[in-house]
């Protein structure tokens, strides 16, 4: 390659810009330039994510508590805290952080109450249990359910 580029009269002026070694130097300089441009933003992004993770960890409780209590009691402490928070949500005692906006929809126990009394209740009322079944099908199912014992109600 070097011999060809050095002997070719048309490529001789471009000899310093052609070839594998020149390509390697150019790619290396482009890569270093890109790294220098992207590194500050990447570093800031990583620092922001690390700060968010630290904040989330501190919101979970005392970091030294696990060392003082041991793993078993600490796990029990975390689970009981979760259960307490879950029960508070079901009872309607919601706690919001200052940056959180209270929900505009029903949540927790209010949502469960709505689903069971409105949605599920209406679905049960709209359900036709005997659609597609004849009287004979119902009679056979009742007799099969009784087995060899006598039935209280004989259709």
PDB file of C-alpha atoms in Angstrom:
ATOM      1  CA  UNK A   1       0.000   0.000   0.000  1.00  0.00           C
ATOM      2  CA  UNK A   2       2.773   2.420   0.910  1.00  0.00           C
ATOM      3  CA  UNK A   3       4.701   1.597  -2.275  1.00  0.00           C
ATOM      4  CA  UNK A   4       1.607   2.071  -4.419  1.00  0.00           C
ATOM      5  CA  UNK A   5       0.767   5.434  -2.857  1.00  0.00           C
ATOM      6  CA  UNK A   6       4.393   6.644  -3.069  1.00  0.00           C
ATOM      7  CA  UNK A   7       4.799   5.643  -6.759  1.00  0.00           C
ATOM      8  CA  UNK A   8       1.413   6.844  -8.045  1.00  0.00           C
ATOM      9  CA  UNK A   9       1.795  10.343  -9.516  1.00  0.00           C
ATOM     10  CA  UNK A  10      -1.908  11.144  -8.971  1.00  0.00           C
ATOM     11  CA  UNK A  11      -1.888  10.076  -5.292  1.00  0.00           C
ATOM     12  CA  UNK A  12       1.598  11.343  -4.379  1.00  0.00           C
ATOM     13  CA  UNK A  13       0.258  14.743  -3.129  1.00  0.00           C
ATOM     14  CA  UNK A  14      -2.253  12.900  -0.927  1.00  0.00           C
ATOM     15  CA  UNK A  15       0.281  10.352   0.368  1.00  0.00           C
ATOM     16  CA  UNK A  16       0.392  11.919   3.835  1.00  0.00           C
ATOM     17  CA  UNK A  17      -3.402  11.598   4.162  1.00  0.00           C
ATOM     18  CA  UNK A  18      -3.850   8.031   2.840  1.00  0.00           C
ATOM     19  CA  UNK A  19      -3.056   4.578   4.134  1.00  0.00           C
ATOM     20  CA  UNK A  20      -3.871   2.477   7.163  1.00  0.00           C
ATOM     21  CA  UNK A  21      -1.514   4.254   9.621  1.00  0.00           C
ATOM     22  CA  UNK A  22      -2.996   7.633   8.659  1.00  0.00           C
ATOM     23  CA  UNK A  23      -6.521   6.238   8.969  1.00  0.00           C
ATOM     24  CA  UNK A  24      -5.689   4.866  12.437  1.00  0.00           C
ATOM     25  CA  UNK A  25      -4.295   8.269  13.562  1.00  0.00           C
ATOM     26  CA  UNK A  26      -7.371  10.079  12.187  1.00  0.00           C
ATOM     27  CA  UNK A  27      -9.828   7.674  13.850  1.00  0.00           C
ATOM     28  CA  UNK A  28      -7.941   7.937  17.137  1.00  0.00           C
ATOM     29  CA  UNK A  29      -8.056  11.735  17.041  1.00  0.00           C
ATOM     30  CA  UNK A  30     -11.795  11.686  16.200  1.00  0.00           C
ATOM     31  CA  UNK A  31     -12.455   9.284  19.067  1.00  0.00           C
ATOM     32  CA  UNK A  32     -10.466  11.388  21.550  1.00  0.00           C
ATOM     33  CA  UNK A  33     -12.273  14.532  20.398  1.00  0.00           C
ATOM     34  CA  UNK A  34     -15.653  12.853  20.849  1.00  0.00           C
ATOM     35  CA  UNK A  35     -14.677  11.584  24.315  1.00  0.00           C
ATOM     36  CA  UNK A  36     -13.540  15.064  25.364  1.00  0.00           C
ATOM     37  CA  UNK A  37     -16.859  16.523  24.214  1.00  0.00           C
ATOM     38  CA  UNK A  38     -19.100  13.821  25.726  1.00  0.00           C
ATOM     39  CA  UNK A  39     -17.269  13.190  29.008  1.00  0.00           C
ATOM     40  CA  UNK A  40     -18.436  16.282  30.961  1.00  0.00           C
ATOM     41  CA  UNK A  41     -22.075  15.642  30.110  1.00  0.00           C
ATOM     42  CA  UNK A  42     -21.705  11.937  30.883  1.00  0.00           C
ATOM     43  CA  UNK A  43     -19.991  12.738  34.192  1.00  0.00           C
ATOM     44  CA  UNK A  44     -22.762  15.193  35.157  1.00  0.00           C
ATOM     45  CA  UNK A  45     -25.448  12.670  34.219  1.00  0.00           C
ATOM     46  CA  UNK A  46     -23.783   9.926  36.258  1.00  0.00           C
ATOM     47  CA  UNK A  47     -23.390  12.271  39.239  1.00  0.00           C
ATOM     48  CA  UNK A  48     -27.072  13.229  39.034  1.00  0.00           C
ATOM     49  CA  UNK A  49     -28.143   9.568  38.904  1.00  0.00           C
ATOM     50  CA  UNK A  50     -25.838   8.692  41.822  1.00  0.00           C
ATOM     51  CA  UNK A  51     -27.306  11.574  43.864  1.00  0.00           C
ATOM     52  CA  UNK A  52     -30.831  10.371  43.097  1.00  0.00           C
ATOM     53  CA  UNK A  53     -29.897   6.838  44.195  1.00  0.00           C
ATOM     54  CA  UNK A  54     -28.327   8.149  47.415  1.00  0.00           C
ATOM     55  CA  UNK A  55     -31.447  10.191  48.109  1.00  0.00           C
ATOM     56  CA  UNK A  56     -33.633   7.145  47.548  1.00  0.00           C
ATOM     57  CA  UNK A  57     -31.444   5.070  49.872  1.00  0.00           C
ATOM     58  CA  UNK A  58     -31.619   7.674  52.622  1.00  0.00           C
ATOM     59  CA  UNK A  59     -35.410   7.798  52.259  1.00  0.00           C
ATOM     60  CA  UNK A  60     -35.477   4.052  53.013  1.00  0.00           C
ATOM     61  CA  UNK A  61     -34.088   4.637  56.487  1.00  0.00           C
ATOM     62  CA  UNK A  62     -30.910   4.678  58.493  1.00  0.00           C
ATOM     63  CA  UNK A  63     -27.957   3.199  56.610  1.00  0.00           C
ATOM     64  CA  UNK A  64     -26.241   2.096  59.820  1.00  0.00           C
ATOM     65  CA  UNK A  65     -29.414   0.456  61.121  1.00  0.00           C
ATOM     66  CA  UNK A  66     -28.685  -2.805  59.292  1.00  0.00           C
ATOM     67  CA  UNK A  67     -25.281  -3.071  60.959  1.00  0.00           C
ATOM     68  CA  UNK A  68     -26.745  -2.429  64.395  1.00  0.00           C
ATOM     69  CA  UNK A  69     -29.765  -4.724  64.021  1.00  0.00           C
ATOM     70  CA  UNK A  70     -28.474  -7.530  61.837  1.00  0.00           C
ATOM     71  CA  UNK A  71     -29.888  -8.645  58.512  1.00  0.00           C
ATOM     72  CA  UNK A  72     -32.925 -10.585  59.764  1.00  0.00           C
ATOM     73  CA  UNK A  73     -34.363  -7.916  62.058  1.00  0.00           C
ATOM     74  CA  UNK A  74     -33.513  -5.214  59.513  1.00  0.00           C
ATOM     75  CA  UNK A  75     -35.433  -7.057  56.791  1.00  0.00           C
ATOM     76  CA  UNK A  76     -38.361  -7.485  59.177  1.00  0.00           C
ATOM     77  CA  UNK A  77     -38.189  -3.741  59.936  1.00  0.00           C
ATOM     78  CA  UNK A  78     -38.311  -2.879  56.209  1.00  0.00           C
ATOM     79  CA  UNK A  79     -41.196  -5.257  55.512  1.00  0.00           C
ATOM     80  CA  UNK A  80     -43.210  -3.957  58.475  1.00  0.00           C
ATOM     81  CA  UNK A  81     -42.629  -0.382  57.269  1.00  0.00           C
ATOM     82  CA  UNK A  82     -43.892  -1.370  53.827  1.00  0.00           C
ATOM     83  CA  UNK A  83     -46.951  -3.055  55.336  1.00  0.00           C
ATOM     84  CA  UNK A  84     -47.644   0.022  57.485  1.00  0.00           C
ATOM     85  CA  UNK A  85     -47.430   2.309  54.430  1.00  0.00           C
ATOM     86  CA  UNK A  86     -49.629  -0.046  52.398  1.00  0.00           C
ATOM     87  CA  UNK A  87     -52.241  -0.155  55.174  1.00  0.00           C
ATOM     88  CA  UNK A  88     -52.160   3.652  55.380  1.00  0.00           C
ATOM     89  CA  UNK A  89     -52.846   3.877  51.635  1.00  0.00           C
ATOM     90  CA  UNK A  90     -55.754   1.444  51.938  1.00  0.00           C
ATOM     91  CA  UNK A  91     -57.178   3.407  54.858  1.00  0.00           C
ATOM     92  CA  UNK A  92     -56.874   6.686  52.968  1.00  0.00           C
ATOM     93  CA  UNK A  93     -54.023   8.140  55.003  1.00  0.00           C
ATOM     94  CA  UNK A  94     -51.805   9.127  52.093  1.00  0.00           C
ATOM     95  CA  UNK A  95     -48.574  11.003  52.641  1.00  0.00           C
ATOM     96  CA  UNK A  96     -47.207  13.049  49.761  1.00  0.00           C
ATOM     97  CA  UNK A  97     -43.791  14.570  49.433  1.00  0.00           C
ATOM     98  CA  UNK A  98     -43.700  18.261  48.699  1.00  0.00           C
ATOM     99  CA  UNK A  99     -42.667  17.725  45.085  1.00  0.00           C
ATOM    100  CA  UNK A 100     -45.424  15.141  44.457  1.00  0.00           C
ATOM    101  CA  UNK A 101     -48.783  16.247  43.180  1.00  0.00           C
ATOM    102  CA  UNK A 102     -51.743  14.546  44.873  1.00  0.00           C
ATOM    103  CA  UNK A 103     -53.448  12.168  42.435  1.00  0.00           C
ATOM    104  CA  UNK A 104     -56.525  13.338  40.574  1.00  0.00           C
ATOM    105  CA  UNK A 105     -57.901   9.783  40.491  1.00  0.00           C
ATOM    106  CA  UNK A 106     -59.074   7.462  43.233  1.00  0.00           C
ATOM    107  CA  UNK A 107     -56.224   5.552  44.871  1.00  0.00           C
ATOM    108  CA  UNK A 108     -55.796   2.925  47.548  1.00  0.00           C
ATOM    109  CA  UNK A 109     -58.842   1.838  49.492  1.00  0.00           C
ATOM    110  CA  UNK A 110     -61.093   4.348  47.731  1.00  0.00           C
ATOM    111  CA  UNK A 111     -60.208   2.779  44.384  1.00  0.00           C
ATOM    112  CA  UNK A 112     -60.836  -0.740  45.726  1.00  0.00           C
ATOM    113  CA  UNK A 113     -64.188   0.357  47.157  1.00  0.00           C
ATOM    114  CA  UNK A 114     -65.188   1.872  43.815  1.00  0.00           C
ATOM    115  CA  UNK A 115     -64.150  -1.232  41.870  1.00  0.00           C
ATOM    116  CA  UNK A 116     -65.974  -3.698  44.123  1.00  0.00           C
ATOM    117  CA  UNK A 117     -69.138  -1.698  44.623  1.00  0.00           C
ATOM    118  CA  UNK A 118     -69.559  -0.075  41.213  1.00  0.00           C
ATOM    119  CA  UNK A 119     -67.651  -1.988  38.571  1.00  0.00           C
ATOM    120  CA  UNK A 120     -67.700  -5.539  39.976  1.00  0.00           C
ATOM    121  CA  UNK A 121     -71.209  -5.184  41.408  1.00  0.00           C
ATOM    122  CA  UNK A 122     -72.614  -4.014  38.080  1.00  0.00           C
ATOM    123  CA  UNK A 123     -70.781  -6.794  36.238  1.00  0.00           C
ATOM    124  CA  UNK A 124     -72.330  -9.383  38.567  1.00  0.00           C
ATOM    125  CA  UNK A 125     -75.805  -7.903  38.057  1.00  0.00           C
ATOM    126  CA  UNK A 126     -75.348  -7.906  34.286  1.00  0.00           C
ATOM    127  CA  UNK A 127     -74.113 -11.510  34.263  1.00  0.00           C
ATOM    128  CA  UNK A 128     -76.625 -14.122  33.101  1.00  0.00           C
ATOM    129  CA  UNK A 129     -75.596 -17.396  34.722  1.00  0.00           C
ATOM    130  CA  UNK A 130     -78.032 -19.513  32.751  1.00  0.00           C
ATOM    131  CA  UNK A 131     -77.270 -18.266  29.268  1.00  0.00           C
ATOM    132  CA  UNK A 132     -76.557 -21.171  26.960  1.00  0.00           C
ATOM    133  CA  UNK A 133     -77.727 -23.801  29.490  1.00  0.00           C
ATOM    134  CA  UNK A 134     -80.901 -25.822  29.160  1.00  0.00           C
ATOM    135  CA  UNK A 135     -82.934 -27.098  32.101  1.00  0.00           C
ATOM    136  CA  UNK A 136     -81.638 -30.587  31.356  1.00  0.00           C
ATOM    137  CA  UNK A 137     -78.000 -29.425  31.559  1.00  0.00           C
ATOM    138  CA  UNK A 138     -78.667 -27.850  34.967  1.00  0.00           C
ATOM    139  CA  UNK A 139     -80.482 -30.955  36.224  1.00  0.00           C
ATOM    140  CA  UNK A 140     -77.623 -33.258  35.129  1.00  0.00           C
ATOM    141  CA  UNK A 141     -75.018 -30.990  36.762  1.00  0.00           C
ATOM    142  CA  UNK A 142     -76.934 -30.977  40.066  1.00  0.00           C
ATOM    143  CA  UNK A 143     -77.322 -34.776  40.070  1.00  0.00           C
ATOM    144  CA  UNK A 144     -73.651 -35.262  39.220  1.00  0.00           C
ATOM    145  CA  UNK A 145     -72.653 -32.889  42.046  1.00  0.00           C
ATOM    146  CA  UNK A 146     -74.645 -34.916  44.591  1.00  0.00           C
ATOM    147  CA  UNK A 147     -72.987 -38.215  43.710  1.00  0.00           C
ATOM    148  CA  UNK A 148     -74.473 -41.290  45.484  1.00  0.00           C
ATOM    149  CA  UNK A 149     -75.872 -39.224  48.414  1.00  0.00           C
ATOM    150  CA  UNK A 150     -79.534 -38.222  48.291  1.00  0.00           C
ATOM    151  CA  UNK A 151     -80.258 -34.690  47.200  1.00  0.00           C
ATOM    152  CA  UNK A 152     -82.063 -32.157  49.315  1.00  0.00           C
ATOM    153  CA  UNK A 153     -83.660 -30.628  46.239  1.00  0.00           C
ATOM    154  CA  UNK A 154     -84.613 -32.946  43.363  1.00  0.00           C
ATOM    155  CA  UNK A 155     -85.312 -31.180  40.074  1.00  0.00           C
TER     156      UNK A 155
END
